[in-house]
mmCIF file of C-alpha atoms in Angstrom:
data_model
loop_
_atom_site.group_PDB
_atom_site.id
_atom_site.type_symbol
_atom_site.label_atom_id
_atom_site.label_comp_id
_atom_site.label_asym_id
_atom_site.label_seq_id
_atom_site.Cartn_x
_atom_site.Cartn_y
_atom_site.Cartn_z
ATOM 1 C CA UNK A 1 71.884 169.369 124.338
ATOM 2 C CA UNK A 2 71.253 165.898 122.723
ATOM 3 C CA UNK A 3 73.004 162.847 124.255
ATOM 4 C CA UNK A 4 73.781 159.648 122.687
ATOM 5 C CA UNK A 5 72.540 156.549 124.672
ATOM 6 C CA UNK A 6 74.935 154.426 126.326
ATOM 7 C CA UNK A 7 75.658 151.295 124.970
ATOM 8 C CA UNK A 8 76.202 148.188 126.928
ATOM 9 C CA UNK A 9 79.241 146.425 126.520
ATOM 10 C CA UNK A 10 79.375 144.279 123.429
ATOM 11 C CA UNK A 11 76.811 146.285 121.682
ATOM 12 C CA UNK A 12 77.663 147.682 118.385
ATOM 13 C CA UNK A 13 80.549 145.649 117.696
ATOM 14 C CA UNK A 14 81.184 144.947 113.879
ATOM 15 C CA UNK A 15 79.679 141.311 112.719
ATOM 16 C CA UNK A 16 82.596 138.977 113.007
ATOM 17 C CA UNK A 17 84.211 140.617 115.955
ATOM 18 C CA UNK A 18 85.712 143.318 113.854
ATOM 19 C CA UNK A 19 86.237 141.115 110.934
ATOM 20 C CA UNK A 20 85.597 142.550 107.382
ATOM 21 C CA UNK A 21 83.339 140.308 105.315
ATOM 22 C CA UNK A 22 86.261 139.186 103.133
ATOM 23 C CA UNK A 23 88.100 137.831 106.105
ATOM 24 C CA UNK A 24 85.034 136.433 107.511
ATOM 25 C CA UNK A 25 84.492 134.596 104.107
ATOM 26 C CA UNK A 26 88.094 133.266 103.869
ATOM 27 C CA UNK A 27 87.801 132.281 107.841
ATOM 28 C CA UNK A 28 84.584 130.276 106.839
ATOM 29 C CA UNK A 29 86.120 128.720 103.767
ATOM 30 C CA UNK A 30 89.058 127.622 105.958
ATOM 31 C CA UNK A 31 86.944 126.124 108.407
ATOM 32 C CA UNK A 32 85.011 124.111 105.745
ATOM 33 C CA UNK A 33 88.257 122.903 104.263
ATOM 34 C CA UNK A 34 89.704 121.940 107.832
ATOM 35 C CA UNK A 35 86.451 119.953 108.371
ATOM 36 C CA UNK A 36 86.604 118.305 104.839
ATOM 37 C CA UNK A 37 90.388 117.486 105.645
ATOM 38 C CA UNK A 38 89.296 116.086 108.632
ATOM 39 C CA UNK A 39 86.625 113.588 107.493
ATOM 40 C CA UNK A 40 89.010 112.435 104.796
ATOM 41 C CA UNK A 41 91.720 111.521 107.192
ATOM 42 C CA UNK A 42 89.060 109.497 109.245
ATOM 43 C CA UNK A 43 88.795 107.719 106.257
ATOM 44 C CA UNK A 44 92.584 107.096 105.422
ATOM 45 C CA UNK A 45 94.208 103.563 105.993
ATOM 46 C CA UNK A 46 98.067 103.475 106.537
ATOM 47 C CA UNK A 47 100.021 100.256 106.540
ATOM 48 C CA UNK A 48 103.152 99.799 108.666
ATOM 49 C CA UNK A 49 105.457 96.804 108.532
ATOM 50 C CA UNK A 50 108.447 95.203 110.442
ATOM 51 C CA UNK A 51 110.826 91.981 109.697
ATOM 52 C CA UNK A 52 110.801 92.613 105.832
ATOM 53 C CA UNK A 53 107.299 92.481 105.830
ATOM 54 C CA UNK A 54 107.031 89.426 108.242
ATOM 55 C CA UNK A 55 104.534 91.547 110.435
ATOM 56 C CA UNK A 56 102.125 94.002 108.524
ATOM 57 C CA UNK A 57 99.421 96.197 110.136
ATOM 58 C CA UNK A 58 96.632 98.603 108.806
ATOM 59 C CA UNK A 59 95.468 101.386 110.925
ATOM 60 C CA UNK A 60 92.754 103.680 109.984
ATOM 61 C CA UNK A 61 92.507 107.379 110.595
ATOM 62 C CA UNK A 62 90.914 106.990 113.780
ATOM 63 C CA UNK A 63 93.977 105.117 114.964
ATOM 64 C CA UNK A 64 92.362 101.620 115.533
ATOM 65 C CA UNK A 65 94.135 98.762 114.075
ATOM 66 C CA UNK A 66 92.093 97.336 111.047
ATOM 67 C CA UNK A 67 94.368 94.300 110.184
ATOM 68 C CA UNK A 68 97.348 92.474 111.684
ATOM 69 C CA UNK A 69 99.120 90.005 109.375
ATOM 70 C CA UNK A 70 101.870 87.519 110.395
ATOM 71 C CA UNK A 71 103.770 85.357 108.270
ATOM 72 C CA UNK A 72 103.366 81.832 109.897
ATOM 73 C CA UNK A 73 107.435 81.346 109.398
ATOM 74 C CA UNK A 74 107.659 84.028 112.086
ATOM 75 C CA UNK A 75 105.759 82.022 114.469
ATOM 76 C CA UNK A 76 108.457 80.305 116.640
ATOM 77 C CA UNK A 77 107.202 79.152 119.802
ATOM 78 C CA UNK A 78 110.708 79.604 121.227
ATOM 79 C CA UNK A 79 111.036 83.179 120.271
ATOM 80 C CA UNK A 80 107.663 84.680 120.793
ATOM 81 C CA UNK A 81 109.331 87.864 122.049
ATOM 82 C CA UNK A 82 110.470 88.384 118.369
ATOM 83 C CA UNK A 83 107.159 88.428 117.075
ATOM 84 C CA UNK A 84 105.999 90.797 119.857
ATOM 85 C CA UNK A 85 108.691 93.359 119.217
ATOM 86 C CA UNK A 86 107.883 93.083 115.317
ATOM 87 C CA UNK A 87 104.072 93.640 115.963
ATOM 88 C CA UNK A 88 104.897 96.728 118.216
ATOM 89 C CA UNK A 89 107.440 98.037 115.736
ATOM 90 C CA UNK A 90 104.896 97.481 112.721
ATOM 91 C CA UNK A 91 102.261 99.444 114.801
ATOM 92 C CA UNK A 92 104.541 102.081 115.732
ATOM 93 C CA UNK A 93 105.375 102.598 111.943
ATOM 94 C CA UNK A 94 101.801 102.787 111.035
ATOM 95 C CA UNK A 95 101.140 105.316 113.888
ATOM 96 C CA UNK A 96 104.014 107.363 112.684
ATOM 97 C CA UNK A 97 102.737 107.339 109.206
ATOM 98 C CA UNK A 98 99.435 108.444 109.986
ATOM 99 C CA UNK A 99 100.825 111.282 112.154
ATOM 100 C CA UNK A 100 102.813 112.379 109.144
ATOM 101 C CA UNK A 101 99.558 112.283 106.612
ATOM 102 C CA UNK A 102 97.747 114.173 109.335
ATOM 103 C CA UNK A 103 100.399 116.799 109.812
ATOM 104 C CA UNK A 104 101.115 117.053 105.836
ATOM 105 C CA UNK A 105 97.238 117.314 105.211
ATOM 106 C CA UNK A 106 96.622 120.099 107.861
ATOM 107 C CA UNK A 107 99.703 122.118 107.106
ATOM 108 C CA UNK A 108 98.662 122.592 103.466
ATOM 109 C CA UNK A 109 95.656 124.105 104.882
ATOM 110 C CA UNK A 110 96.811 126.131 107.763
ATOM 111 C CA UNK A 111 100.638 126.640 107.085
ATOM 112 C CA UNK A 112 100.434 130.214 106.025
ATOM 113 C CA UNK A 113 98.490 131.229 108.844
ATOM 114 C CA UNK A 114 100.935 131.230 111.313
ATOM 115 C CA UNK A 115 98.732 129.660 113.922
ATOM 116 C CA UNK A 116 100.790 127.805 116.439
ATOM 117 C CA UNK A 117 100.258 124.110 116.553
ATOM 118 C CA UNK A 118 98.665 124.126 112.993
ATOM 119 C CA UNK A 119 101.778 123.724 110.793
#
């Protein structure tokens, strides 16, 4: 009587964890697109402003401020809290814009996949 040799766990599985070659190619293409999108987002710059443009900030895709512009007329020594509030509002606006840009870019790639947290 002929017996098949026993296989240890993990041997004999299809390449790609059971994915067919087409699915594997699609997954690899998606991975490349996601990588490209992340690199593009790192290069992005968004602007936030407050007080009708009295305070303007630029933020890079790495969430670091690149520029802060304050209209000299806004610098009232008697009301420094107003400037502080406007700077905070401008930074928050830039952060919100960057998050929206990231969400838009990623959901365009992953929205149809039904993956949690990816659009």
